[in-house]
Coordinates of C-alpha atoms in Angstrom, one line a residue:
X5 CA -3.2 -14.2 35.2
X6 CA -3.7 -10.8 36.8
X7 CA -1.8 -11.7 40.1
X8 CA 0.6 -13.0 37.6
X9 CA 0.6 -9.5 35.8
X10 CA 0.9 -7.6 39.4
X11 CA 3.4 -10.3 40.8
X12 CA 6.0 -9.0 37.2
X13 CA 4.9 -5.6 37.9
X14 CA 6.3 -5.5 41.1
X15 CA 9.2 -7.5 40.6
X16 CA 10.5 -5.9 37.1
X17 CA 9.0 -2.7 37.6
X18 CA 9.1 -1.7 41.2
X19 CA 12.8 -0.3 41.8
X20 CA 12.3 2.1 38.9
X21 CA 9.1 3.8 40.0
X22 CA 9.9 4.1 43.6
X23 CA 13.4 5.7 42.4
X24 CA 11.1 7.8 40.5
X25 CA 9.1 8.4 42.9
X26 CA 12.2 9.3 45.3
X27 CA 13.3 11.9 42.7
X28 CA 9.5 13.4 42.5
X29 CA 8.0 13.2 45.9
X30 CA 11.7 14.2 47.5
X31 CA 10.5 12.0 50.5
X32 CA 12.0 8.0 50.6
X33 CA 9.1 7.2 53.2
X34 CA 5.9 9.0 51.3
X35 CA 7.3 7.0 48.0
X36 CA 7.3 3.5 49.4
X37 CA 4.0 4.4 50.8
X38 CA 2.3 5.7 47.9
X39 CA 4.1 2.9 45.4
X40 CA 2.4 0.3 48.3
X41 CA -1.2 2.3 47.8
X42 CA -1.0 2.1 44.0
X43 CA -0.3 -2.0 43.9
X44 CA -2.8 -2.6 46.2
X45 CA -4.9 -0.5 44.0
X46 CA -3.6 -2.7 41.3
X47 CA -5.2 -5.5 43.2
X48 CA -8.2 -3.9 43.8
X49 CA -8.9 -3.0 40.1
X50 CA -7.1 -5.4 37.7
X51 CA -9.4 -8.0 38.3
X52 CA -12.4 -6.1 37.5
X53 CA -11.3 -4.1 35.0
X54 CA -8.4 -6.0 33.1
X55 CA -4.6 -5.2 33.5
X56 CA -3.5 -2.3 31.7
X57 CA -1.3 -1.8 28.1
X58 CA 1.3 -0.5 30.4
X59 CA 1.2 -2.0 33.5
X60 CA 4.2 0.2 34.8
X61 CA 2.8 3.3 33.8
X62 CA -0.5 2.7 35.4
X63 CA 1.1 2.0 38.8
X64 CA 3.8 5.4 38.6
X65 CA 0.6 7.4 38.0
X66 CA -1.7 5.9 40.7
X67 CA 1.1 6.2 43.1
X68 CA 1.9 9.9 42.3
X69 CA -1.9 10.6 43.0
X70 CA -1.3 8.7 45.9
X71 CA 0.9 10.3 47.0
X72 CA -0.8 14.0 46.2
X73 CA -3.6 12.5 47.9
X74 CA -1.4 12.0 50.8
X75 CA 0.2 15.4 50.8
X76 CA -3.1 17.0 50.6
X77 CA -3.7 15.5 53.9
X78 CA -0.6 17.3 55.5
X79 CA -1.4 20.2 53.9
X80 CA 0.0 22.2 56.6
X81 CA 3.3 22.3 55.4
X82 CA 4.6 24.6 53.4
X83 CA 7.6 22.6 52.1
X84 CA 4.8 19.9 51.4
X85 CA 2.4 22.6 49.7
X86 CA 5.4 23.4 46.7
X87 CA 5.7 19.5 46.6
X88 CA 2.2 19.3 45.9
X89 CA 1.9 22.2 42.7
X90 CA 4.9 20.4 41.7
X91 CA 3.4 17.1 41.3
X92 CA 0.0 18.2 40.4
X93 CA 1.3 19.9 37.3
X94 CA 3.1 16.3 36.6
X95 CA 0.2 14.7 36.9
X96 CA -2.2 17.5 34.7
X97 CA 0.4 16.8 32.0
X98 CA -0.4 13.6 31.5
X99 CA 1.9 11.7 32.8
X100 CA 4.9 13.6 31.2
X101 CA 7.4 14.5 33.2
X102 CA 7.2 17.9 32.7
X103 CA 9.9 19.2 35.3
X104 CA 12.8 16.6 34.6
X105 CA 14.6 19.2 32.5
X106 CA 14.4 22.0 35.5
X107 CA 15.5 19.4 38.1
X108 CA 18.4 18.6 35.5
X109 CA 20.1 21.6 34.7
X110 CA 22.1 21.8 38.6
X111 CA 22.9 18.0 38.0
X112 CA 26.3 17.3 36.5
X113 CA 25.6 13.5 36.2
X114 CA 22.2 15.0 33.7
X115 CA 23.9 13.3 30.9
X116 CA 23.4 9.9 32.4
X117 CA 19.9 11.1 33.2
X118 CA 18.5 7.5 35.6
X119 CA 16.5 7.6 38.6
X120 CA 18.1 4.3 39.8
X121 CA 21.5 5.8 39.1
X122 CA 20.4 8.8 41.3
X123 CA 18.9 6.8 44.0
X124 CA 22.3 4.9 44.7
X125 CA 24.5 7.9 44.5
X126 CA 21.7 9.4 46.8
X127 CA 21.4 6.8 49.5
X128 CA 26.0 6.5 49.5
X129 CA 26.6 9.8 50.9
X130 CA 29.4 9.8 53.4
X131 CA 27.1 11.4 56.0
X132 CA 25.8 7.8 56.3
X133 CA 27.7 4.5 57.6
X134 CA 29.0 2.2 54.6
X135 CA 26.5 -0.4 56.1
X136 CA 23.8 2.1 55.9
X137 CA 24.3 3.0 52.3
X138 CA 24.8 -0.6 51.0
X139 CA 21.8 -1.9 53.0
X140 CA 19.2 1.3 51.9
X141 CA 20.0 1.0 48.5
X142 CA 19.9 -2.7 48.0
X143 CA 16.6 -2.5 49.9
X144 CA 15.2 0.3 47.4
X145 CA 16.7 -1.0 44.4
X146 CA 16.3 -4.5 44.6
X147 CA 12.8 -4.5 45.5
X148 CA 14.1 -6.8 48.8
X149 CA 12.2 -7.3 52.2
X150 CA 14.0 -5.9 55.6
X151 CA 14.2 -9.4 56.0
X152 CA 16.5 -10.5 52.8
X153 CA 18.7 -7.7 53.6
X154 CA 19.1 -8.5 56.8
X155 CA 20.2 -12.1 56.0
X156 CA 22.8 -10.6 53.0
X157 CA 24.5 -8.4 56.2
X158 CA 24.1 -10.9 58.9
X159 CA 22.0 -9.6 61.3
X160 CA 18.4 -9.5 63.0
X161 CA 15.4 -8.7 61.1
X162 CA 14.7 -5.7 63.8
X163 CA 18.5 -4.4 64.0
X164 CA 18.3 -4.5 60.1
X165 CA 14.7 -2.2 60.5
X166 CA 16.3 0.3 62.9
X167 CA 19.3 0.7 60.6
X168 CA 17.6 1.7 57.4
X169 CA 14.8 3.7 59.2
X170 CA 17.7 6.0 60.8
X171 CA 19.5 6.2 56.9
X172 CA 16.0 7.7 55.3
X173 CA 15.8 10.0 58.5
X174 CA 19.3 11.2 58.0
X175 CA 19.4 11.9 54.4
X176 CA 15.5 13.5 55.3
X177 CA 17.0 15.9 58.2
X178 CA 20.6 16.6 55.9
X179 CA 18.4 17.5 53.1
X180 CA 20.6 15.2 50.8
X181 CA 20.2 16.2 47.1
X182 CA 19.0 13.5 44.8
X183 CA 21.3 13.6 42.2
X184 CA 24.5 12.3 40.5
X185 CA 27.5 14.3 41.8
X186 CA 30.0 16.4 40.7
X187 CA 33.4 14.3 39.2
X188 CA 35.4 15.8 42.1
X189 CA 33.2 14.2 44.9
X190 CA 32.5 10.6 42.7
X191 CA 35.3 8.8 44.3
X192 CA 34.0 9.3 48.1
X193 CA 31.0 7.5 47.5
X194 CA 32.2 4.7 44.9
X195 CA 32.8 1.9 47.3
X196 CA 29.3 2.1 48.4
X197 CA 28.0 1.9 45.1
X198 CA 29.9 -0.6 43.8
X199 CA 29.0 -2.5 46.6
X200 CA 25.5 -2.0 46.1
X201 CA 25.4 -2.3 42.5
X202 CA 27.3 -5.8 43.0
X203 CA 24.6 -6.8 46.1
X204 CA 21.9 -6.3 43.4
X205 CA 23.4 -8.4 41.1
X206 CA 24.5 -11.5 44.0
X207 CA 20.7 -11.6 45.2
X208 CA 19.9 -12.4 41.4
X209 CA 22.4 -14.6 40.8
X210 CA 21.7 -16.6 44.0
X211 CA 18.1 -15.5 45.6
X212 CA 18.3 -16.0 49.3
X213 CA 14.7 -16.9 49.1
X214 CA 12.1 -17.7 47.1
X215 CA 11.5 -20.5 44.5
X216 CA 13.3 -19.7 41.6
X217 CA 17.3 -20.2 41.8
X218 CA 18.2 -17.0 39.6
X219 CA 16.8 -13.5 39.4
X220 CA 17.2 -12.7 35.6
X221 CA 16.0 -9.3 36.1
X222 CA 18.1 -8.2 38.8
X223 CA 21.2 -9.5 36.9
X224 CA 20.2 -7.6 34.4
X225 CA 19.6 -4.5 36.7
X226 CA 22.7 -4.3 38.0
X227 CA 24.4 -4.9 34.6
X228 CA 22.8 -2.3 33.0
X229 CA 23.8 0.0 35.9
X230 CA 27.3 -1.6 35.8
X231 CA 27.7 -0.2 32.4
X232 CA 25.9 3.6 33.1
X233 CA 28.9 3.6 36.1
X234 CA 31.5 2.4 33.4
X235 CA 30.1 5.7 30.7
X236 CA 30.4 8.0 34.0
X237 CA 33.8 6.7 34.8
X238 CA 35.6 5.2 32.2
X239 CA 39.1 5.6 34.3
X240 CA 38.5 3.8 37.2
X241 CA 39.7 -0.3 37.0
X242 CA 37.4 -1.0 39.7
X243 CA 34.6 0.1 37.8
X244 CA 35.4 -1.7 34.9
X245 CA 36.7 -4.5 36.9
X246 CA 33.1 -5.3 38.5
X247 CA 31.0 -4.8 34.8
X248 CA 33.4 -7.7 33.8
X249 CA 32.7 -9.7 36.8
X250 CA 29.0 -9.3 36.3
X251 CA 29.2 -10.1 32.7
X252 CA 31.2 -12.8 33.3
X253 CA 29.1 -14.6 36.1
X254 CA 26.0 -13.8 34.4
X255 CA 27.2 -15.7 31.6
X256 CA 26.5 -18.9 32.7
X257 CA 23.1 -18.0 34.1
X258 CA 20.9 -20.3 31.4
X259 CA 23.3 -23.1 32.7
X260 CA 22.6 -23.0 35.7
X261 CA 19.1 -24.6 36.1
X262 CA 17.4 -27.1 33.9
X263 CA 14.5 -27.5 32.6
X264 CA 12.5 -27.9 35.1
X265 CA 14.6 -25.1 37.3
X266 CA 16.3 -27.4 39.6
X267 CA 20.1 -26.3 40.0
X268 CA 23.1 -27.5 38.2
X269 CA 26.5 -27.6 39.5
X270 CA 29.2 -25.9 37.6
X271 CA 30.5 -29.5 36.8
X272 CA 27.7 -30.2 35.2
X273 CA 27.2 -27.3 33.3
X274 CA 26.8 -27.5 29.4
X275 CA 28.8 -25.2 28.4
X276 CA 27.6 -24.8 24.7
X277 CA 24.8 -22.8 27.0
X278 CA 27.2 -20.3 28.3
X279 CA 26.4 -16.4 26.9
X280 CA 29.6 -15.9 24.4
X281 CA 28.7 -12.2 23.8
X282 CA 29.3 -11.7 27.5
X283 CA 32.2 -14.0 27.9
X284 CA 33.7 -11.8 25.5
X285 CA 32.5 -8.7 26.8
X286 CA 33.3 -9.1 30.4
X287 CA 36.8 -10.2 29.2
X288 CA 37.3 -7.2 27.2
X289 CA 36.4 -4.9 29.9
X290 CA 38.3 -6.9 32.5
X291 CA 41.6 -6.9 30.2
X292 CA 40.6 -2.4 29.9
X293 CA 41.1 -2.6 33.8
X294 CA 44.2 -4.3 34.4
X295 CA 45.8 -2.2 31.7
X296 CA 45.5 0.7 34.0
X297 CA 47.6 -1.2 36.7
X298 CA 45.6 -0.4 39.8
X299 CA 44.6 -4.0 41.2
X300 CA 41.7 -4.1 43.2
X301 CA 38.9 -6.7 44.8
X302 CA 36.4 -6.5 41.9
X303 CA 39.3 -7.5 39.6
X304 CA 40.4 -10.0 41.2
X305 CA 36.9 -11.5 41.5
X306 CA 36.8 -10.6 37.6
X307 CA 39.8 -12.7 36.9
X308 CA 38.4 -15.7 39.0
X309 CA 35.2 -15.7 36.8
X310 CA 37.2 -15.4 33.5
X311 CA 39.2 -18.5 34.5
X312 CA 36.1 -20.3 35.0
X313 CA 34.5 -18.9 31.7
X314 CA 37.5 -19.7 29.8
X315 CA 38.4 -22.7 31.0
X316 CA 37.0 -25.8 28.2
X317 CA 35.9 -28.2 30.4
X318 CA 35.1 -28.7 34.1
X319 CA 38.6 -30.6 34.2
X320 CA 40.5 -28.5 32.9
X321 CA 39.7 -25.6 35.5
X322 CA 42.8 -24.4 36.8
X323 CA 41.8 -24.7 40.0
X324 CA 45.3 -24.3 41.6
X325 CA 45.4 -21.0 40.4
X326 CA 42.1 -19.4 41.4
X327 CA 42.9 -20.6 45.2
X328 CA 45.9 -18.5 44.9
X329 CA 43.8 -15.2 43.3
X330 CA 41.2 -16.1 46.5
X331 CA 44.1 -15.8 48.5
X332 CA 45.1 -12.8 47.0
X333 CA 41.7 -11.2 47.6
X334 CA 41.5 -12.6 51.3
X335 CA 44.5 -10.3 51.8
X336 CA 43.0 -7.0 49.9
X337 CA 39.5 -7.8 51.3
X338 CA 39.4 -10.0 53.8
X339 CA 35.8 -11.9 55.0
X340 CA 34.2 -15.0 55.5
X341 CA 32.6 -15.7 52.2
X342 CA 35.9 -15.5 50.5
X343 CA 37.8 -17.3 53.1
X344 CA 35.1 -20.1 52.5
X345 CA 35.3 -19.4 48.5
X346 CA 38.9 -20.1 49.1
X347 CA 38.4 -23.5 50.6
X348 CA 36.3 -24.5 48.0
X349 CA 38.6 -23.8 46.0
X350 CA 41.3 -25.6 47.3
X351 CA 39.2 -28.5 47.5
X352 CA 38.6 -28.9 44.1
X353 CA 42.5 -28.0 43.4
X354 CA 42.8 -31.5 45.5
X355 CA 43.7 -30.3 49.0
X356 CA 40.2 -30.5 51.2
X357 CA 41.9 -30.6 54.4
X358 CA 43.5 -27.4 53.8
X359 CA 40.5 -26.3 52.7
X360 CA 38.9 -27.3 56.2
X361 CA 41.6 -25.4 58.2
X362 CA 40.3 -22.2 56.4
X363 CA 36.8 -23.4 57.6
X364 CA 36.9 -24.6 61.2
X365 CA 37.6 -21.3 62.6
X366 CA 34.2 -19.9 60.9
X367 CA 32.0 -22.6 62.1
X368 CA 33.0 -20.6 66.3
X369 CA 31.3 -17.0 64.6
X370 CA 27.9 -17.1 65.6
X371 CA 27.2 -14.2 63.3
X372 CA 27.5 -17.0 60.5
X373 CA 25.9 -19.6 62.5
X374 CA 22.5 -19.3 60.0
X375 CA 25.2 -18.7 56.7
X376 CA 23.8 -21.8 54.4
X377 CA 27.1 -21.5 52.3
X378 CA 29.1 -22.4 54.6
X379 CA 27.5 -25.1 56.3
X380 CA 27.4 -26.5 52.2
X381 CA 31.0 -25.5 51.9
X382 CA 31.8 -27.7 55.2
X383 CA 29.8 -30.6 54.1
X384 CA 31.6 -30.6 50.6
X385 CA 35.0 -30.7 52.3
X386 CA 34.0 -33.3 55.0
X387 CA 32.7 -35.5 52.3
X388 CA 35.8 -35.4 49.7
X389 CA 38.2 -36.3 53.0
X390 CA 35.6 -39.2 53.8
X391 CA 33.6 -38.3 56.8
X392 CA 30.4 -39.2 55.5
X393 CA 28.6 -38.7 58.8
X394 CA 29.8 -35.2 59.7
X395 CA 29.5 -34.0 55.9
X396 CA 25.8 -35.4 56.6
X397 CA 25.4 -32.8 59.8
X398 CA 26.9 -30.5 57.7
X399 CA 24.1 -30.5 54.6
X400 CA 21.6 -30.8 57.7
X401 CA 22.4 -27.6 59.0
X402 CA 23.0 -25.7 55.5
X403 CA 19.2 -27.2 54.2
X404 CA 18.2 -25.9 57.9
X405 CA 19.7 -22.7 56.8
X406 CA 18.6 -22.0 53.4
X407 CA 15.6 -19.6 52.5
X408 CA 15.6 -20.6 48.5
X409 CA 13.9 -23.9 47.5
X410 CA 16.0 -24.5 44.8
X411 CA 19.1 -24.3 46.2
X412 CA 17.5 -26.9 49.5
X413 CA 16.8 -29.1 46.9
X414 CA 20.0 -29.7 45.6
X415 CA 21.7 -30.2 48.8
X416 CA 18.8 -32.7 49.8
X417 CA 20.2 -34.2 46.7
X418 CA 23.6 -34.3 47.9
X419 CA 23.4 -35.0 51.3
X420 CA 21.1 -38.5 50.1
X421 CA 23.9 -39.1 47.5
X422 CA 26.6 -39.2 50.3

């Protein structure tokens, strides 16, 4: 029960105190220290003493003394000396945050007042690589390992280390404000942060690890950020164009899983399950976004959802057309995941073997030789031209491959079903 209690802690509640902590301490490194000190403090005392009314409270005020208890160790510094009065008089207030309204009043984004919201903005300054910003802030926000970030970009564990270590060094030695910024210098940094916003949302909707298929409350992190983006920037279609993708992929997220968790194919989906509210939602904010006639990626992925979310039966999925919308995006954006979405798609629009030319050429990048999707994308196409032994290599190498238990599962399933 109280590991249980930690386990949500951490996973529900962690992002926001350590972007709180960010905001506070001024330091990325001393945070994700002190938030580590305060859950294992959590562990230390829960047991003994019961788990708190407010488990998330607890843990943001044991870290901020761990972390005073930190800087009082490096007292040294003078910088680190005015951190300190400023987060002792947090703490003396109990617990209220005493100096948000101060830290505030330089920060044109005050109005939509969110740590997490800061923390992305913060971490997609164009004084860092795109790769940089996009792998820090999923890291932070999302509450991942180095390790799941590393598999959602590709690469080694250790390059993956090295990378975001440099980031939090860089925005340390730039002095990088933590803030929201000004309208005029929103645009520079949006690609970054609707890439991470959308990152946060893909590792809920398909955890690369772990034993649960779905994330629910990362979906709903990144929705709820999706829609503080859309109330900064109400203008831009690619904003809006990615709330409505969200909405409309999260949609199906009951359906997805059954009742005892294992995975269900779209195809098999019950529909009745599907969230109406954000069917409706997600197409009201995709049809705001095309009406300002600036096409972009996250619309196109937007429309793509919406034709599956639309569409009233697994049949009558007009299949034909969302392989020409994938193509479409292969040309604005192109990359191997949609290049293999693509393929898919044309398989189940009745042409596999085109499907497999889009595929073969992948299977030679040994940056995607460990890429489960694709090795499950391969196998579906082998099997629906007939080659039942090479579909059968194919699911060996995605199960191989895969990091979530769920999702193994179901291609054990379909690999014994061949």
């Amino acid at each position: 029960m109280t590991d249980e209690a930690i386990s949500r802690a951490f996973r529900e509640e962690g992002p926001a105190i350590l972007a709180t902590l960010i905001r506070q301490v001024g330091d990325f490194t001393l945070a994700e220290d002190a938030l580590q000190d305060a859950f294992a403090a959590a562990v230390a005392t829960w047991p003994r003493d019961g788990v708190p009314d407010r488990p998330g409270a607890w843990i943001t005020t044991t870290a901020r003394r761990r972390a005073i208890d930190r800087l009082r160790r490096e007292r040294g510094l003078a910088d680190r000396i005015e951190r300190l009065a400023a987060l002792a008089a947090r703490d003396t207030d109990q617990g209220k945050d005493i100096e948000l309204v101060d830290e505030d009043r330089d920060d044109p984004g005050a109005q939509f007042a969110d740590d997490r919201l800061r923390l992305i903005f913060t971490c997609c300054h164009p004084a860092l690589a795109l790769e940089a910003r996009v792998a820090l802030t999923v890291k932070l926000l999302g509450g991942l390992t180095t390790a799941e970030v590393a598999r959602a970009f590709l690469v080694s564990e250790p390059t993956m280390y090295q990378r975001l270590t440099r980031a939090k060094r860089k925005i340390a030695a730039a002095r990088i404000p933590y803030r929201v910024p000004p309208p005029d210098l929103l645009p520079e940094r949006l690609g970054g942060v609707l890439a991470v916003i959308y990152l946060v949302f893909n590792e809920g909707y398909a955890a690369a690890s772990g034993d649960r298929l779905v994330r629910g409350e990362l979906c709903g992190e990144a929705i709820r950020l999706g829609r503080l983006l859309v109330n900064l920037m109400p203008g831009d279609p690619e904003v809006l164009g990615l709330l409505a993708l969200m909405l409309l992929q999260d949609a199906r997220r009951d359906a997805r899983v059954d009742a005892r968790g294992d995975y269900v194919a779209l195809d098999r989906q019950d529909r009745e399950r599907w969230d109406r509210g954000r069917i409706a939602e997600g197409s009201h904010a995709l049809d705001l976004a095309m009406a300002l006639r600036r096409p972009g990626t996250y619309q196109l992925q937007a429309a793509i959802a919406a034709l599956h979310a639309t569409a009233p039966s697994a049949d009558a999925t007009d299949w034909v057309e969302i392989a020409t919308l994938y193509a479409e995006l292969d040309r604005h954006a192109p990359s191997p995941v949609i290049r293999i979405n693509r393929a898919a798609a044309l398989a189940f629009a009745g042409a596999p073997e085109a499907g497999l030319e889009l595929v073969r050429p992948l299977l030679d990048d040994t940056r995607l030789a460990g890429y489960a999707p694709l090795h499950a994308a391969h196998a579906e196409l082998l099997r629906r031209t007939g080659a039942a032994d090479g579909a059968a290599a194919a699911y060996d190498r995605a199960i191989a491959a895969t990091g979530n238990a769920v999702e193994r599962a179901e291609l054990q399933r379909r690999r014994a079903a061949l």
